[in-house]
């Protein structure tokens, strides 16, 4: 297939997929999965609020709700799907020229599903932990990641407030390791739903830390320190980089929960002057002043 054909098919294919998802829901439906999990975690915020005085429709609630749908659907619809299909085609063409036709190093599809689940969770989360550290340490990446850190009041939807460049950076870094173990990025619906749930909870206004499981799973009590306005002198680039799992922060000594983070200031230096609209946040990482 030609590159142009792939580009065109990506748009029409994704459009049909999205309409089908909305009109003909199945048990593997991403659209309703996002809605159901969002409502579920929001209900938990209502039932067990950590900051009692935080409004139900907190600061930037609607901005973040828009980000949720943009990053989950619209960005894929508009550009990501086409770009990634082209990228995959170019990558495979390049490999074929080098005589490599099969990248799969490990055939895990023969293993029990729960083992596949754990392997994919651990591999993907480990790669993402390192990418997240880089988002903090590399100045031009930090400009994009600042969008996520501009959250000043935490609630479940803050999870998906991030610049679309992060989608490209994360998915590109995941492509090779996941292909090598025989998985596509979005193949595993249950795993995807699980990571959305944990991510929503990490940002929710709930006081959960999951008891002893806090050493395995990231949680709201831990992740709020990742959003602290001021990082400790010992970790100037940040703390608690975990996405779904917290184990990497304990292994690499970046775990930091000095006290209850319930009322700490969030954001970064001068966050009050950071643009508050979606379109301005889209543009600002590309400008010099960000
Ligand atoms: Zn971060
Ligand atoms: Zn976060």
mmCIF file of C-alpha atoms and ligand atoms in Angstrom:
data_model
loop_
_atom_site.group_PDB
_atom_site.id
_atom_site.type_symbol
_atom_site.label_atom_id
_atom_site.label_comp_id
_atom_site.label_asym_id
_atom_site.label_seq_id
_atom_site.Cartn_x
_atom_site.Cartn_y
_atom_site.Cartn_z
ATOM 1 C CA UNK A 1 0.000 0.000 0.000
ATOM 2 C CA UNK A 2 1.233 3.471 -0.759
ATOM 3 C CA UNK A 3 1.892 6.022 1.951
ATOM 4 C CA UNK A 4 -0.862 8.287 0.625
ATOM 5 C CA UNK A 5 -3.341 5.422 0.651
ATOM 6 C CA UNK A 6 -2.459 4.587 4.261
ATOM 7 C CA UNK A 7 -2.838 8.250 5.194
ATOM 8 C CA UNK A 8 -6.324 8.460 3.650
ATOM 9 C CA UNK A 9 -7.482 5.095 4.971
ATOM 10 C CA UNK A 10 -6.362 6.046 8.458
ATOM 11 C CA UNK A 11 -8.774 8.969 8.539
ATOM 12 C CA UNK A 12 -11.788 7.200 7.067
ATOM 13 C CA UNK A 13 -11.054 3.980 8.968
ATOM 14 C CA UNK A 14 -10.810 5.790 12.265
ATOM 15 C CA UNK A 15 -13.945 7.796 11.596
ATOM 16 C CA UNK A 16 -15.959 4.642 10.919
ATOM 17 C CA UNK A 17 -14.453 3.021 13.970
ATOM 18 C CA UNK A 18 -15.405 5.958 16.201
ATOM 19 C CA UNK A 19 -18.981 6.210 14.918
ATOM 20 C CA UNK A 20 -19.353 2.435 15.317
ATOM 21 C CA UNK A 21 -18.030 2.612 18.880
ATOM 22 C CA UNK A 22 -20.590 5.238 19.835
ATOM 23 C CA UNK A 23 -23.595 3.747 18.030
ATOM 24 C CA UNK A 24 -22.924 0.030 18.469
ATOM 25 C CA UNK A 25 -21.260 -0.474 21.833
ATOM 26 C CA UNK A 26 -19.587 -3.795 22.601
ATOM 27 C CA UNK A 27 -17.835 -5.008 25.746
ATOM 28 C CA UNK A 28 -14.592 -3.705 24.268
ATOM 29 C CA UNK A 29 -15.798 -0.163 23.835
ATOM 30 C CA UNK A 30 -13.281 2.608 24.558
ATOM 31 C CA UNK A 31 -15.784 5.440 24.321
ATOM 32 C CA UNK A 32 -18.113 4.120 27.016
ATOM 33 C CA UNK A 33 -15.227 2.725 29.038
ATOM 34 C CA UNK A 34 -13.906 6.264 29.438
ATOM 35 C CA UNK A 35 -17.339 7.607 30.388
ATOM 36 C CA UNK A 36 -18.166 4.801 32.852
ATOM 37 C CA UNK A 37 -14.774 4.973 34.602
ATOM 38 C CA UNK A 38 -14.958 8.772 34.797
ATOM 39 C CA UNK A 39 -18.392 8.694 36.416
ATOM 40 C CA UNK A 40 -17.304 5.915 38.778
ATOM 41 C CA UNK A 41 -14.249 7.823 40.027
ATOM 42 C CA UNK A 42 -16.222 11.058 40.231
ATOM 43 C CA UNK A 43 -18.775 9.276 42.453
ATOM 44 C CA UNK A 44 -15.896 8.162 44.699
ATOM 45 C CA UNK A 45 -14.792 11.806 44.928
ATOM 46 C CA UNK A 46 -18.323 12.735 45.975
ATOM 47 C CA UNK A 47 -18.599 9.915 48.524
ATOM 48 C CA UNK A 48 -15.070 10.187 50.030
ATOM 49 C CA UNK A 49 -13.730 13.703 49.349
ATOM 50 C CA UNK A 50 -10.162 14.238 50.591
ATOM 51 C CA UNK A 51 -10.405 18.050 50.463
ATOM 52 C CA UNK A 52 -13.929 18.585 51.758
ATOM 53 C CA UNK A 53 -14.127 22.201 50.630
ATOM 54 C CA UNK A 54 -13.130 21.501 47.000
ATOM 55 C CA UNK A 55 -16.029 22.211 44.642
ATOM 56 C CA UNK A 56 -17.530 19.293 42.749
ATOM 57 C CA UNK A 57 -16.919 21.260 39.577
ATOM 58 C CA UNK A 58 -13.403 22.240 40.648
ATOM 59 C CA UNK A 59 -11.125 24.757 38.918
ATOM 60 C CA UNK A 60 -10.646 23.744 35.256
ATOM 61 C CA UNK A 61 -13.128 20.837 35.465
ATOM 62 C CA UNK A 62 -14.481 21.520 31.974
ATOM 63 C CA UNK A 63 -11.076 22.233 30.492
ATOM 64 C CA UNK A 64 -9.917 18.823 31.707
ATOM 65 C CA UNK A 65 -13.124 17.130 30.558
ATOM 66 C CA UNK A 66 -12.402 18.484 27.080
ATOM 67 C CA UNK A 67 -8.793 17.275 27.289
ATOM 68 C CA UNK A 68 -10.096 13.794 28.152
ATOM 69 C CA UNK A 69 -12.019 13.510 24.909
ATOM 70 C CA UNK A 70 -9.417 15.311 22.861
ATOM 71 C CA UNK A 71 -6.545 13.098 23.961
ATOM 72 C CA UNK A 72 -8.551 9.889 23.910
ATOM 73 C CA UNK A 73 -10.453 10.404 20.655
ATOM 74 C CA UNK A 74 -10.151 13.619 18.723
ATOM 75 C CA UNK A 75 -6.390 13.645 18.509
ATOM 76 C CA UNK A 76 -6.455 10.094 17.173
ATOM 77 C CA UNK A 77 -9.211 11.010 14.782
ATOM 78 C CA UNK A 78 -7.565 14.138 13.487
ATOM 79 C CA UNK A 79 -3.956 13.200 13.188
ATOM 80 C CA UNK A 80 -2.430 10.543 15.403
ATOM 81 C CA UNK A 81 -3.936 7.502 13.731
ATOM 82 C CA UNK A 82 -2.707 8.609 10.318
ATOM 83 C CA UNK A 83 0.714 9.608 11.598
ATOM 84 C CA UNK A 84 1.257 6.402 13.520
ATOM 85 C CA UNK A 85 0.181 4.173 10.625
ATOM 86 C CA UNK A 86 2.604 6.041 8.397
ATOM 87 C CA UNK A 87 5.340 5.769 11.012
ATOM 88 C CA UNK A 88 4.795 2.025 11.364
ATOM 89 C CA UNK A 89 4.855 1.547 7.590
ATOM 90 C CA UNK A 90 8.064 3.577 7.231
ATOM 91 C CA UNK A 91 9.646 1.694 10.123
ATOM 92 C CA UNK A 92 8.722 -1.724 8.685
ATOM 93 C CA UNK A 93 9.938 -0.688 5.211
ATOM 94 C CA UNK A 94 13.253 0.334 6.720
ATOM 95 C CA UNK A 95 13.556 -2.970 8.590
ATOM 96 C CA UNK A 96 12.665 -4.927 5.446
ATOM 97 C CA UNK A 97 15.480 -3.178 3.600
ATOM 98 C CA UNK A 98 17.788 -4.351 6.378
ATOM 99 C CA UNK A 99 16.416 -7.877 5.949
ATOM 100 C CA UNK A 100 14.378 -7.913 9.168
ATOM 101 C CA UNK A 101 10.786 -9.030 8.701
ATOM 102 C CA UNK A 102 9.834 -10.229 12.151
ATOM 103 C CA UNK A 103 10.490 -8.257 15.305
ATOM 104 C CA UNK A 104 8.665 -10.538 17.678
ATOM 105 C CA UNK A 105 11.253 -11.915 20.057
ATOM 106 C CA UNK A 106 8.933 -13.565 22.532
ATOM 107 C CA UNK A 107 5.711 -15.382 21.740
ATOM 108 C CA UNK A 108 3.644 -14.585 24.777
ATOM 109 C CA UNK A 109 0.255 -15.278 23.165
ATOM 110 C CA UNK A 110 0.605 -18.925 24.213
ATOM 111 C CA UNK A 111 0.802 -17.963 27.902
ATOM 112 C CA UNK A 112 -2.284 -17.662 30.170
ATOM 113 C CA UNK A 113 -4.064 -14.320 29.795
ATOM 114 C CA UNK A 114 -3.265 -13.151 33.322
ATOM 115 C CA UNK A 115 0.452 -13.737 32.696
ATOM 116 C CA UNK A 116 0.211 -11.727 29.453
ATOM 117 C CA UNK A 117 -1.577 -9.001 31.428
ATOM 118 C CA UNK A 118 1.220 -8.776 33.991
ATOM 119 C CA UNK A 119 4.027 -8.911 31.408
ATOM 120 C CA UNK A 120 2.503 -6.164 29.319
ATOM 121 C CA UNK A 121 1.663 -4.006 32.354
ATOM 122 C CA UNK A 122 5.179 -4.269 33.775
ATOM 123 C CA UNK A 123 7.005 -3.773 30.449
ATOM 124 C CA UNK A 124 4.851 -0.827 29.327
ATOM 125 C CA UNK A 125 4.859 0.833 32.745
ATOM 126 C CA UNK A 126 8.637 0.519 33.063
ATOM 127 C CA UNK A 127 9.182 2.194 29.683
ATOM 128 C CA UNK A 128 6.677 4.907 30.579
ATOM 129 C CA UNK A 129 8.369 5.572 33.928
ATOM 130 C CA UNK A 130 11.621 6.369 32.129
ATOM 131 C CA UNK A 131 9.836 8.501 29.545
ATOM 132 C CA UNK A 132 8.169 10.421 32.377
ATOM 133 C CA UNK A 133 11.546 11.039 34.031
ATOM 134 C CA UNK A 134 12.846 12.364 30.691
ATOM 135 C CA UNK A 135 9.791 14.632 30.348
ATOM 136 C CA UNK A 136 11.016 16.277 33.561
ATOM 137 C CA UNK A 137 14.753 16.320 32.847
ATOM 138 C CA UNK A 138 14.970 17.334 29.167
ATOM 139 C CA UNK A 139 14.134 21.049 28.889
ATOM 140 C CA UNK A 140 12.207 20.924 25.583
ATOM 141 C CA UNK A 141 10.186 17.907 26.761
ATOM 142 C CA UNK A 142 9.426 19.652 30.054
ATOM 143 C CA UNK A 143 7.819 22.508 28.095
ATOM 144 C CA UNK A 144 5.219 20.045 26.797
ATOM 145 C CA UNK A 145 4.836 18.212 30.103
ATOM 146 C CA UNK A 146 4.194 21.519 31.918
ATOM 147 C CA UNK A 147 0.648 21.399 30.516
ATOM 148 C CA UNK A 148 -0.041 18.384 32.764
ATOM 149 C CA UNK A 149 1.629 20.121 35.703
ATOM 150 C CA UNK A 150 -0.455 23.282 35.276
ATOM 151 C CA UNK A 151 -3.220 21.541 37.256
ATOM 152 C CA UNK A 152 -3.838 23.564 40.423
ATOM 153 C CA UNK A 153 -6.727 21.587 41.852
ATOM 154 C CA UNK A 154 -6.714 17.818 41.499
ATOM 155 C CA UNK A 155 -9.683 15.830 40.268
ATOM 156 C CA UNK A 156 -10.022 12.667 38.162
ATOM 157 C CA UNK A 157 -10.101 14.453 34.784
ATOM 158 C CA UNK A 158 -6.724 16.106 35.433
ATOM 159 C CA UNK A 159 -5.329 12.687 34.490
ATOM 160 C CA UNK A 160 -5.803 13.382 30.794
ATOM 161 C CA UNK A 161 -4.745 17.043 30.743
ATOM 162 C CA UNK A 162 -1.588 16.733 28.685
ATOM 163 C CA UNK A 163 -0.199 18.058 25.435
ATOM 164 C CA UNK A 164 -0.691 15.811 22.371
ATOM 165 C CA UNK A 165 3.071 15.708 21.937
ATOM 166 C CA UNK A 166 3.140 13.416 24.991
ATOM 167 C CA UNK A 167 0.955 10.918 23.125
ATOM 168 C CA UNK A 168 3.531 10.831 20.346
ATOM 169 C CA UNK A 169 6.502 10.556 22.712
ATOM 170 C CA UNK A 170 4.956 7.804 24.878
ATOM 171 C CA UNK A 171 3.509 5.738 22.039
ATOM 172 C CA UNK A 172 6.679 5.936 19.965
ATOM 173 C CA UNK A 173 8.770 4.726 22.891
ATOM 174 C CA UNK A 174 6.335 1.888 23.583
ATOM 175 C CA UNK A 175 6.107 0.690 19.991
ATOM 176 C CA UNK A 176 9.322 -1.307 19.765
ATOM 177 C CA UNK A 177 9.257 -3.054 23.171
ATOM 178 C CA UNK A 178 5.587 -4.023 22.773
ATOM 179 C CA UNK A 179 6.079 -5.250 19.213
ATOM 180 C CA UNK A 180 8.956 -7.393 20.419
ATOM 181 C CA UNK A 181 6.665 -9.170 22.859
ATOM 182 C CA UNK A 182 3.997 -9.533 20.203
ATOM 183 C CA UNK A 183 1.539 -6.817 21.226
ATOM 184 C CA UNK A 184 0.092 -3.774 19.541
ATOM 185 C CA UNK A 185 -0.293 -0.730 21.725
ATOM 186 C CA UNK A 186 -4.065 -0.837 22.125
ATOM 187 C CA UNK A 187 -4.584 -4.597 21.817
ATOM 188 C CA UNK A 188 -5.338 -5.254 25.411
ATOM 189 C CA UNK A 189 -8.664 -3.694 26.343
ATOM 190 C CA UNK A 190 -8.797 -4.808 29.979
ATOM 191 C CA UNK A 191 -5.273 -3.563 30.616
ATOM 192 C CA UNK A 192 -6.076 -0.252 28.971
ATOM 193 C CA UNK A 193 -9.208 0.129 31.129
ATOM 194 C CA UNK A 194 -7.222 -0.783 34.243
ATOM 195 C CA UNK A 195 -4.557 1.863 33.553
ATOM 196 C CA UNK A 196 -7.241 4.505 32.881
ATOM 197 C CA UNK A 197 -8.876 3.627 36.217
ATOM 198 C CA UNK A 198 -5.599 3.848 38.188
ATOM 199 C CA UNK A 199 -4.687 7.096 36.360
ATOM 200 C CA UNK A 200 -8.067 8.662 37.140
ATOM 201 C CA UNK A 201 -7.726 7.620 40.799
ATOM 202 C CA UNK A 202 -4.182 9.042 41.016
ATOM 203 C CA UNK A 203 -5.588 12.487 40.266
ATOM 204 C CA UNK A 204 -8.906 12.153 42.112
ATOM 205 C CA UNK A 205 -9.843 14.050 45.265
ATOM 206 C CA UNK A 206 -9.902 10.887 47.379
ATOM 207 C CA UNK A 207 -7.623 9.930 50.314
ATOM 208 C CA UNK A 208 -6.824 6.382 49.158
ATOM 209 C CA UNK A 209 -3.386 4.774 49.349
ATOM 210 C CA UNK A 210 -4.476 1.082 49.120
ATOM 211 C CA UNK A 211 -2.670 -0.043 52.317
ATOM 212 C CA UNK A 212 0.277 -2.364 51.619
ATOM 213 C CA UNK A 213 -0.584 -2.297 47.897
ATOM 214 C CA UNK A 214 0.760 1.274 47.810
ATOM 215 C CA UNK A 215 4.208 -0.223 47.223
ATOM 216 C CA UNK A 216 2.875 -1.751 44.007
ATOM 217 C CA UNK A 217 0.298 0.714 42.676
ATOM 218 C CA UNK A 218 0.529 4.454 42.259
ATOM 219 C CA UNK A 219 -2.199 6.198 44.266
ATOM 220 C CA UNK A 220 -3.733 9.630 44.997
ATOM 221 C CA UNK A 221 -1.771 10.121 48.246
ATOM 222 C CA UNK A 222 1.488 9.501 46.354
ATOM 223 C CA UNK A 223 0.780 11.204 43.040
ATOM 224 C CA UNK A 224 -0.229 14.536 44.569
ATOM 225 C CA UNK A 225 3.425 15.000 45.586
ATOM 226 C CA UNK A 226 4.369 14.562 41.943
ATOM 227 C CA UNK A 227 2.303 17.685 41.272
ATOM 228 C CA UNK A 228 3.827 19.696 44.163
ATOM 229 C CA UNK A 229 4.674 23.268 43.246
ATOM 230 C CA UNK A 230 8.073 22.925 44.917
ATOM 231 C CA UNK A 231 10.160 19.751 44.730
ATOM 232 C CA UNK A 232 12.556 18.816 47.571
ATOM 233 C CA UNK A 233 16.208 19.916 47.203
ATOM 234 C CA UNK A 234 17.258 16.273 47.058
ATOM 235 C CA UNK A 235 15.096 15.726 43.925
ATOM 236 C CA UNK A 236 15.023 19.007 41.976
ATOM 237 C CA UNK A 237 13.541 17.354 38.838
ATOM 238 C CA UNK A 238 10.638 15.780 40.675
ATOM 239 C CA UNK A 239 9.459 12.792 42.684
ATOM 240 C CA UNK A 240 6.974 9.908 42.326
ATOM 241 C CA UNK A 241 7.212 9.484 38.541
ATOM 242 C CA UNK A 242 5.078 6.318 38.580
ATOM 243 C CA UNK A 243 2.268 5.955 36.045
ATOM 244 C CA UNK A 244 0.302 2.853 37.104
ATOM 245 C CA UNK A 245 2.910 1.123 39.269
ATOM 246 C CA UNK A 246 4.747 2.734 42.185
ATOM 247 C CA UNK A 247 7.458 0.061 42.407
ATOM 248 C CA UNK A 248 9.931 1.899 40.136
ATOM 249 C CA UNK A 249 9.946 4.912 42.457
ATOM 250 C CA UNK A 250 10.746 2.666 45.409
ATOM 251 C CA UNK A 251 13.445 0.823 43.421
ATOM 252 C CA UNK A 252 15.072 3.977 42.015
ATOM 253 C CA UNK A 253 14.657 5.990 45.230
ATOM 254 C CA UNK A 254 12.383 8.680 43.835
ATOM 255 C CA UNK A 255 9.453 7.851 46.142
ATOM 256 C CA UNK A 256 8.604 10.816 48.380
ATOM 257 C CA UNK A 257 5.638 11.158 50.717
ATOM 258 C CA UNK A 258 6.923 13.261 53.649
ATOM 259 C CA UNK A 259 3.463 14.013 55.107
ATOM 260 C CA UNK A 260 -0.150 14.297 54.033
ATOM 261 C CA UNK A 261 -0.148 16.131 50.733
ATOM 262 C CA UNK A 262 -3.826 16.965 50.993
ATOM 263 C CA UNK A 263 -3.443 20.763 51.027
ATOM 264 C CA UNK A 264 -0.074 21.381 49.347
ATOM 265 C CA UNK A 265 0.244 23.961 46.556
ATOM 266 C CA UNK A 266 0.296 22.393 43.105
ATOM 267 C CA UNK A 267 1.801 23.397 39.780
ATOM 268 C CA UNK A 268 5.186 25.063 39.243
ATOM 269 C CA UNK A 269 6.814 28.447 39.743
ATOM 270 C CA UNK A 270 4.609 31.150 38.132
ATOM 271 C CA UNK A 271 1.799 28.677 37.385
ATOM 272 C CA UNK A 272 -0.675 31.508 38.005
ATOM 273 C CA UNK A 273 0.664 33.205 34.847
ATOM 274 C CA UNK A 274 0.422 30.063 32.683
ATOM 275 C CA UNK A 275 -2.298 30.256 30.013
ATOM 276 C CA UNK A 276 -5.558 28.658 31.090
ATOM 277 C CA UNK A 277 -7.150 27.860 27.740
ATOM 278 C CA UNK A 278 -6.815 24.719 25.641
ATOM 279 C CA UNK A 279 -5.664 26.530 22.489
ATOM 280 C CA UNK A 280 -3.058 28.608 24.263
ATOM 281 C CA UNK A 281 -1.719 25.512 26.031
ATOM 282 C CA UNK A 282 -1.500 23.808 22.656
ATOM 283 C CA UNK A 283 0.773 26.520 21.326
ATOM 284 C CA UNK A 284 2.840 27.679 24.274
ATOM 285 C CA UNK A 285 5.354 24.778 24.361
ATOM 286 C CA UNK A 286 6.411 25.739 20.832
ATOM 287 C CA UNK A 287 7.173 29.325 21.859
ATOM 288 C CA UNK A 288 10.298 30.682 23.443
ATOM 289 C CA UNK A 289 8.735 32.129 26.574
ATOM 290 C CA UNK A 290 7.267 28.885 27.939
HETATM 291 ZN ZN1 LIG B 1 5.220 14.756 35.584
HETATM 292 ZN ZN1 LIG B 2 -0.422 13.663 37.143
#
